[in-house]
XYZ file of N, CA and C in Angstrom:
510
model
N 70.611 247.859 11.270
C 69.370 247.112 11.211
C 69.614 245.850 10.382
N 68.829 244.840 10.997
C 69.200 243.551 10.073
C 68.036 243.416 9.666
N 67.758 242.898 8.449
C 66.668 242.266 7.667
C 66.808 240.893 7.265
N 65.746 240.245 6.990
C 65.738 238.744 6.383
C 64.864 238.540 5.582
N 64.728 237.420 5.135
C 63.351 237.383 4.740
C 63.360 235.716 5.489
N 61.797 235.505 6.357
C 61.464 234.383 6.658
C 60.178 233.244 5.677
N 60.553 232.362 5.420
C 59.321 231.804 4.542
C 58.365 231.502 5.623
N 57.329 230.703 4.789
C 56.257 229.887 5.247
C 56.607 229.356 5.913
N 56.276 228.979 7.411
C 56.527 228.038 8.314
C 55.561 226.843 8.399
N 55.336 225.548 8.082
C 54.473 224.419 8.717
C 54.994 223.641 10.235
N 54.330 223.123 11.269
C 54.629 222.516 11.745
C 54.755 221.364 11.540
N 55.770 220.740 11.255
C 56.860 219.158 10.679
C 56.781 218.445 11.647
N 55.612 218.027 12.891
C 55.533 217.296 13.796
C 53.821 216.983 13.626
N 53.264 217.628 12.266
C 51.763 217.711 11.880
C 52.196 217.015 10.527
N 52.624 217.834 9.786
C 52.796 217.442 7.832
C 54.314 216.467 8.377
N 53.785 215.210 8.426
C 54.673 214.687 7.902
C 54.403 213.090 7.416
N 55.076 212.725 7.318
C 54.497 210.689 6.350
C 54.310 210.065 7.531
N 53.453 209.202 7.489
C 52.265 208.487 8.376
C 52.652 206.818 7.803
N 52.716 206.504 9.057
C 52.980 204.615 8.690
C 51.568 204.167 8.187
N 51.644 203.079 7.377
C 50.019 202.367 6.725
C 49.488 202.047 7.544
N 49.686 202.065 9.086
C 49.000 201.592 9.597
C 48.474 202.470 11.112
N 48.477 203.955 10.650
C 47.870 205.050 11.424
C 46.394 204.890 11.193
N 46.088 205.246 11.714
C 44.539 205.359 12.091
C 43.784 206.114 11.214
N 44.303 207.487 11.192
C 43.603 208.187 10.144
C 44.550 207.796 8.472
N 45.260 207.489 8.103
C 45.522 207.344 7.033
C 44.855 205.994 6.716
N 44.769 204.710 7.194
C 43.991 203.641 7.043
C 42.490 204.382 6.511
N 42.012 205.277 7.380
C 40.600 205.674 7.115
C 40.263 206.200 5.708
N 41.173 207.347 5.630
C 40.763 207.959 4.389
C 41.381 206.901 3.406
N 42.511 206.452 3.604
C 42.942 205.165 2.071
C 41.392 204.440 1.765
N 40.828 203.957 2.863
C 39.785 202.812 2.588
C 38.438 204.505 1.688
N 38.434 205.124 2.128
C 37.559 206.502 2.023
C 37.685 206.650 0.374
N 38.848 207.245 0.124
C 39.464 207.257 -1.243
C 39.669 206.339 -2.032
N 41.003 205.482 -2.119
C 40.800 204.892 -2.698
C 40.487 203.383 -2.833
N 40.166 202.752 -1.723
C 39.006 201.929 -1.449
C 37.820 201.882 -2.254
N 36.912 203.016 -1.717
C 36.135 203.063 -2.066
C 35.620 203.154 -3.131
N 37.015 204.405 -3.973
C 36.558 204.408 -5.257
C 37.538 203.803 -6.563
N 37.820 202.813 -5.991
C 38.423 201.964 -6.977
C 39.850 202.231 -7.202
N 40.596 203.232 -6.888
C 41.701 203.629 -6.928
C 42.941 203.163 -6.954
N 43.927 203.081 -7.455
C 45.674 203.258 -7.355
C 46.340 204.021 -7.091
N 46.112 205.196 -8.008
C 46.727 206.161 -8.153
C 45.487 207.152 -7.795
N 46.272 208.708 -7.122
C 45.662 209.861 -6.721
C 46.345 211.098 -6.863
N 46.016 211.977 -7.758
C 46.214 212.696 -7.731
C 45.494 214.145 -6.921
N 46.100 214.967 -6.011
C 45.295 215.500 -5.096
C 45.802 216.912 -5.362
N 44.738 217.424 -5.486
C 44.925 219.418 -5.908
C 43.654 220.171 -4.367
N 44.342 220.720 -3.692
C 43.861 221.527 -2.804
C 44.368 223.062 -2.152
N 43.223 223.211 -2.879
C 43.197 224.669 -3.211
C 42.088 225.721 -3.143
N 41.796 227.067 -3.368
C 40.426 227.514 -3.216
C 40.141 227.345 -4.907
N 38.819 227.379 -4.964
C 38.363 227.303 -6.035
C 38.191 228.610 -6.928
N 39.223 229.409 -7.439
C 39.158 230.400 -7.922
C 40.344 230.123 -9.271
N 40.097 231.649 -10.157
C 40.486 231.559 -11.328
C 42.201 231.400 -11.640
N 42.861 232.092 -10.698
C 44.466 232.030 -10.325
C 44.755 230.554 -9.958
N 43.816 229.900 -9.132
C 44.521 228.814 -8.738
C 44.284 227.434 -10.292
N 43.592 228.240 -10.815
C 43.087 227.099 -12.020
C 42.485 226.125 -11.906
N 41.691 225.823 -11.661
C 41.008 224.239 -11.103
C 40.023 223.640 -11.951
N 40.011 224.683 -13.538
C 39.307 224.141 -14.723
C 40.853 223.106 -15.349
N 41.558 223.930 -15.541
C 42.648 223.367 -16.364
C 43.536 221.912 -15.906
N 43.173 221.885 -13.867
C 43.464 220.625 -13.718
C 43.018 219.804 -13.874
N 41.653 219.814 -13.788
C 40.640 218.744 -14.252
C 40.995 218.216 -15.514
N 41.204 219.405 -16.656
C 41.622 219.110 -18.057
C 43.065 218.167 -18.093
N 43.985 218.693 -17.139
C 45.333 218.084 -17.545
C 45.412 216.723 -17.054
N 44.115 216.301 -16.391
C 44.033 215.237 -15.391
C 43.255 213.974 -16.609
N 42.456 214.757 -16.944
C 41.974 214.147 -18.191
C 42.930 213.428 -19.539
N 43.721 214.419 -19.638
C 44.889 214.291 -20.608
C 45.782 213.464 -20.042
N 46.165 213.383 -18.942
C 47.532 212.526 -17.870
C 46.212 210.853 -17.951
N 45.521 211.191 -17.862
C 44.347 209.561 -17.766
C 44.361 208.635 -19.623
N 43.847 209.646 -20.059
C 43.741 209.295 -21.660
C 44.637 208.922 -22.584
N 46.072 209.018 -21.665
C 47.743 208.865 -22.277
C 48.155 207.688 -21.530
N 47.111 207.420 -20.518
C 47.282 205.817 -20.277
C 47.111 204.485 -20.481
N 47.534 203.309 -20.082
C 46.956 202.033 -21.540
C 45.400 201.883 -20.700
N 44.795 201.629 -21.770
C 43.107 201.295 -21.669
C 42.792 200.569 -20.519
N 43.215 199.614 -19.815
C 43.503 198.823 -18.732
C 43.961 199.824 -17.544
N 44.023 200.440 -17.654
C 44.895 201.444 -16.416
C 44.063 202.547 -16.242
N 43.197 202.702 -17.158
C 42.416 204.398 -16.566
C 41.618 204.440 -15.719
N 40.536 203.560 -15.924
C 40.287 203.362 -14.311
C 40.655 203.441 -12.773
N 42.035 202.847 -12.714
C 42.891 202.839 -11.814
C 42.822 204.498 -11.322
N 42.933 205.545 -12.060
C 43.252 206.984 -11.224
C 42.272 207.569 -10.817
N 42.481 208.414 -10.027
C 41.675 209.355 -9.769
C 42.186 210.713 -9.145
N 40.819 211.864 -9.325
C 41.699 213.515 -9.011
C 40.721 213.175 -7.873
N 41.499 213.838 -6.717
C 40.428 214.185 -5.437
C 40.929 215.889 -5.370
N 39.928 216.620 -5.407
C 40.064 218.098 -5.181
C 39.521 218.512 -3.855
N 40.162 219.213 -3.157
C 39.971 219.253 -1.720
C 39.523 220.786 -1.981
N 38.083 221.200 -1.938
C 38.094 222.222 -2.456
C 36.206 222.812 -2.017
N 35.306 224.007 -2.291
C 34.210 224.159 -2.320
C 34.184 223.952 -4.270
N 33.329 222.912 -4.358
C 33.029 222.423 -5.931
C 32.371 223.847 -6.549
N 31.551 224.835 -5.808
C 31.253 225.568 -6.269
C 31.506 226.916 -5.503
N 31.966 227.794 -6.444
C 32.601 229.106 -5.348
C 31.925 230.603 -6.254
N 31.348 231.276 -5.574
C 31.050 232.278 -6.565
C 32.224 233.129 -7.156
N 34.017 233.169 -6.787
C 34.894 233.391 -7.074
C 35.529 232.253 -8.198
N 34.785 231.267 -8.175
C 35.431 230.491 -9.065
C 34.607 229.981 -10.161
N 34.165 228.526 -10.118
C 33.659 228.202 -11.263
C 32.498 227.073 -10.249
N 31.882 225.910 -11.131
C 30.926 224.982 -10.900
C 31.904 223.495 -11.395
N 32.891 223.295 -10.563
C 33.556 222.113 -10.797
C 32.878 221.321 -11.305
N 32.057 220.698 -10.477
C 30.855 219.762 -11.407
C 30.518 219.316 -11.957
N 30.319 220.695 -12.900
C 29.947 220.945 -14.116
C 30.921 220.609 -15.448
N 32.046 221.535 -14.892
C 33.614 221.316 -15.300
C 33.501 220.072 -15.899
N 33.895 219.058 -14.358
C 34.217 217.863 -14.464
C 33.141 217.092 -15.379
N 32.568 217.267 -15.002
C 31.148 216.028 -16.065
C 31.098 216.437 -17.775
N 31.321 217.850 -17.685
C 31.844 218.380 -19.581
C 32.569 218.116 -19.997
N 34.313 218.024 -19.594
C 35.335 218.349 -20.272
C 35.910 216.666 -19.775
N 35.358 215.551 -18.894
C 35.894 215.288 -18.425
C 35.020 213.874 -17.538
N 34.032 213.543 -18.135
C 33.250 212.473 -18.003
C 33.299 211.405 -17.451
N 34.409 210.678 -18.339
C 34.603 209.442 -18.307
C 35.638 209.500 -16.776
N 36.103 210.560 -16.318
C 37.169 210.654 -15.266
C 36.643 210.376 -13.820
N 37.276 209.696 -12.958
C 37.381 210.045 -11.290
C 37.578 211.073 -10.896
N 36.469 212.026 -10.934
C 36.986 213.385 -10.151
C 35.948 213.817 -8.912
N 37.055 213.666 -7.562
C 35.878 213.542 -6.378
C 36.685 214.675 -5.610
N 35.186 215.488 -4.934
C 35.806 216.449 -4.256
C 35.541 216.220 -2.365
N 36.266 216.545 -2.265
C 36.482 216.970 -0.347
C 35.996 218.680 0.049
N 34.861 218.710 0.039
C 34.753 219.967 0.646
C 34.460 220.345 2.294
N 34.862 219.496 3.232
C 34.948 219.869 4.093
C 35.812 220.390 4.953
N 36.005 220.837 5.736
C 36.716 222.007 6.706
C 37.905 220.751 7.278
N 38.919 220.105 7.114
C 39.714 219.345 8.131
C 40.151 219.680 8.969
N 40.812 219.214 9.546
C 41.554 219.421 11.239
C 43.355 219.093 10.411
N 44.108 219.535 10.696
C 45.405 219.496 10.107
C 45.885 218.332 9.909
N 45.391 216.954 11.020
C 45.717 215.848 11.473
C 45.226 214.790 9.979
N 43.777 215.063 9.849
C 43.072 214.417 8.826
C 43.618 215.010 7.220
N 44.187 216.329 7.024
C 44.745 216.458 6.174
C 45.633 216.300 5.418
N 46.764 216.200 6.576
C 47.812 215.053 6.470
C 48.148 213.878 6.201
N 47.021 212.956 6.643
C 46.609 211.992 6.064
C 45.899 211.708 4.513
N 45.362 212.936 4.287
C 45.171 213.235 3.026
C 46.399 212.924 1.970
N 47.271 213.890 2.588
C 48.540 213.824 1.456
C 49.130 212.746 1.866
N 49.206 212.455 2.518
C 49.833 210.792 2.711
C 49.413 209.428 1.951
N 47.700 209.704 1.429
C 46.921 208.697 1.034
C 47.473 209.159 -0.701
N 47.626 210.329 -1.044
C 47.564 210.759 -1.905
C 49.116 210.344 -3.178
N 48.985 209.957 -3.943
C 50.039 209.859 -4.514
C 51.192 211.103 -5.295
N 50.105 212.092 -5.792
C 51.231 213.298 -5.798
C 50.171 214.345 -5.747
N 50.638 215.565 -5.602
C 50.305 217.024 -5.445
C 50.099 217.805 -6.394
N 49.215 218.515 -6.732
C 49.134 219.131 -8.174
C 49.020 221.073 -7.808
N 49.778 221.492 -7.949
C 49.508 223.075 -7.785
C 49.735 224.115 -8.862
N 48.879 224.071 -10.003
C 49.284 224.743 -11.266
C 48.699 226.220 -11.432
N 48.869 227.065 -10.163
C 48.657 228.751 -9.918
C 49.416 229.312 -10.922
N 48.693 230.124 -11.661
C 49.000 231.381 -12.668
C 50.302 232.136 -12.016
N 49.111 232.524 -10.438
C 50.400 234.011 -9.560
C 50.144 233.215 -7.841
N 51.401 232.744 -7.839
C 51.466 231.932 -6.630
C 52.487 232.813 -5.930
N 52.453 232.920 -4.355
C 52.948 233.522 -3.531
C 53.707 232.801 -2.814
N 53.046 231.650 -2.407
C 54.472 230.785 -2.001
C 53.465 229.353 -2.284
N 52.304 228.980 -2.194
C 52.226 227.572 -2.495
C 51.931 226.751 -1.533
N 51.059 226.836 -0.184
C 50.837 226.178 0.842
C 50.788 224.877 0.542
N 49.708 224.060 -0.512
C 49.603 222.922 -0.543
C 50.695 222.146 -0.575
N 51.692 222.530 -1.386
C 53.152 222.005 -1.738
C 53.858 222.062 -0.734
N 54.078 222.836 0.245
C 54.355 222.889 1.135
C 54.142 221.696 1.846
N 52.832 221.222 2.654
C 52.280 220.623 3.106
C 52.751 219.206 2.731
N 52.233 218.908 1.279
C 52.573 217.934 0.368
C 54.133 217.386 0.308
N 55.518 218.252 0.617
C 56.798 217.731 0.822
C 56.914 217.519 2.061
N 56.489 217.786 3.009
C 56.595 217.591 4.313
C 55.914 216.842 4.699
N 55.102 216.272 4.113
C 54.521 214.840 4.169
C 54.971 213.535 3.122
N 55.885 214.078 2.743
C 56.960 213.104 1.750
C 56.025 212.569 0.226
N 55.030 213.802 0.087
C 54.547 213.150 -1.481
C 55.075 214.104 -2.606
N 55.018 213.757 -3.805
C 55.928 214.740 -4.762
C 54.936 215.629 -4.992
N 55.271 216.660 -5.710
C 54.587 217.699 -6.223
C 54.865 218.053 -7.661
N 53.987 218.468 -8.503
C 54.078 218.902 -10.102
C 53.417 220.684 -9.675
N 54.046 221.252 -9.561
C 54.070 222.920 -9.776
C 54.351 223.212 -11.015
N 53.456 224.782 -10.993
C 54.073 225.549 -11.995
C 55.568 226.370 -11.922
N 56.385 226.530 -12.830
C 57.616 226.979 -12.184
C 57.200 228.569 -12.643
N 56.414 229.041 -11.298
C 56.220 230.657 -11.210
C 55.668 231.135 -9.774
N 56.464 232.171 -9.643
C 56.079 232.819 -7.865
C 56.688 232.014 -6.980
N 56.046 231.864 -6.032
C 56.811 230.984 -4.807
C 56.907 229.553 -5.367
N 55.767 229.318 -6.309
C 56.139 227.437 -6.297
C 57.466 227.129 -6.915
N 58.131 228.254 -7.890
C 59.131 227.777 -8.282
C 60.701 228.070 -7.405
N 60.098 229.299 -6.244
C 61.028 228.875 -4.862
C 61.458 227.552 -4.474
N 60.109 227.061 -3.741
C 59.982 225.084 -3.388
C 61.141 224.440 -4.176
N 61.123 224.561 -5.443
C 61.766 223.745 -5.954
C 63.422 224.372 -6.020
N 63.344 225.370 -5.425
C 65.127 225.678 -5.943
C 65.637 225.614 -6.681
N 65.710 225.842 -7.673
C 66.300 226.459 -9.204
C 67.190 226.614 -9.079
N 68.489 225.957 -9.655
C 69.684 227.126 -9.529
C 69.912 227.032 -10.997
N 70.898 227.979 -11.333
C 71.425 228.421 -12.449
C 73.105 227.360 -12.908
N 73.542 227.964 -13.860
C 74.816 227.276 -13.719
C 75.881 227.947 -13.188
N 75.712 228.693 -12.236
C 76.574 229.471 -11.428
C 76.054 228.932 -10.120
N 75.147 228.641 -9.328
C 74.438 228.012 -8.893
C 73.961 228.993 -7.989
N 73.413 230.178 -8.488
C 72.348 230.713 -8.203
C 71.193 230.586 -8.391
């Protein structure tokens, strides 16, 4: 008997980098950060629950903004692709407007089509996936195969993604 193990599969003819001048990435750029003043984006999409953390990104997003020169904070913003309020999770919202005021933090809660999501991470400047107990890490997934970087936690599958080796080079 043979065994394997197979990962996550995406289709790489869906997640992948989009010229500036696609249709749907033009849309959401002008959507995002067009609209809301933007440079920089940081994009966390995820469900809104306690494993995936989505209090603490808001916080670290806050902290990554406030370590910037005074002239520049404006410039960012978090877009959370997410339900702002989940009875498994928390009242983003709320989150955001407490811990986190002065910040760009805009959410996407609607249902996409794979096509428009893609364009998401394409518009997006990096990927944020900071899961407690991650299994393998879809967004990140998504997010390299659309050629944007990712900041993971190095635990469970996200620290698969990144391939670790040792100095044996395991």
């Amino acid at each position: 008997i043979v065994t394997g193990y197979v990962p996550h599969g995406l289709d790489h003819n869906i997640y992948k980098p989009l010229s500036n001048d696609d249709e749907k990435y033009i849309k959401l750029f002008n959507d995002i950060k067009t609209k809301n003043n933007a440079k920089f984006v940081v994009f966390w999409n995820n469900r809104n629950i306690r494993r995936k953390q989505p209090g603490d990104v808001i916080l670290a997003f806050k902290t990554f903004r406030d370590q910037l020169p005074t002239d520049k904070r404006n410039d960012v913003l978090l877009l959370m692709h997410t339900k702002a309020v989940d009875n498994n999770g928390t009242d983003l919202r709320s989150v955001a407007k407490n811990i986190a005021p002065e910040c760009k933090v805009i959410f996407s809660e609607t249902v996409l089509d794979k096509e428009t999501l893609n364009a998401m991470y394409n518009v997006a400047d990096v990927v944020v996936n900071i899961a407690s107990n991650e299994g393998w890490g879809l967004s990140s997934t998504e997010a390299l195969l659309s050629a944007t970087p990712i900041i993971n936690n190095v635990t469970g599958g996200l620290q698969d993604q990144c391939r670790f080796t040792d100095e044996n080079g395991e």
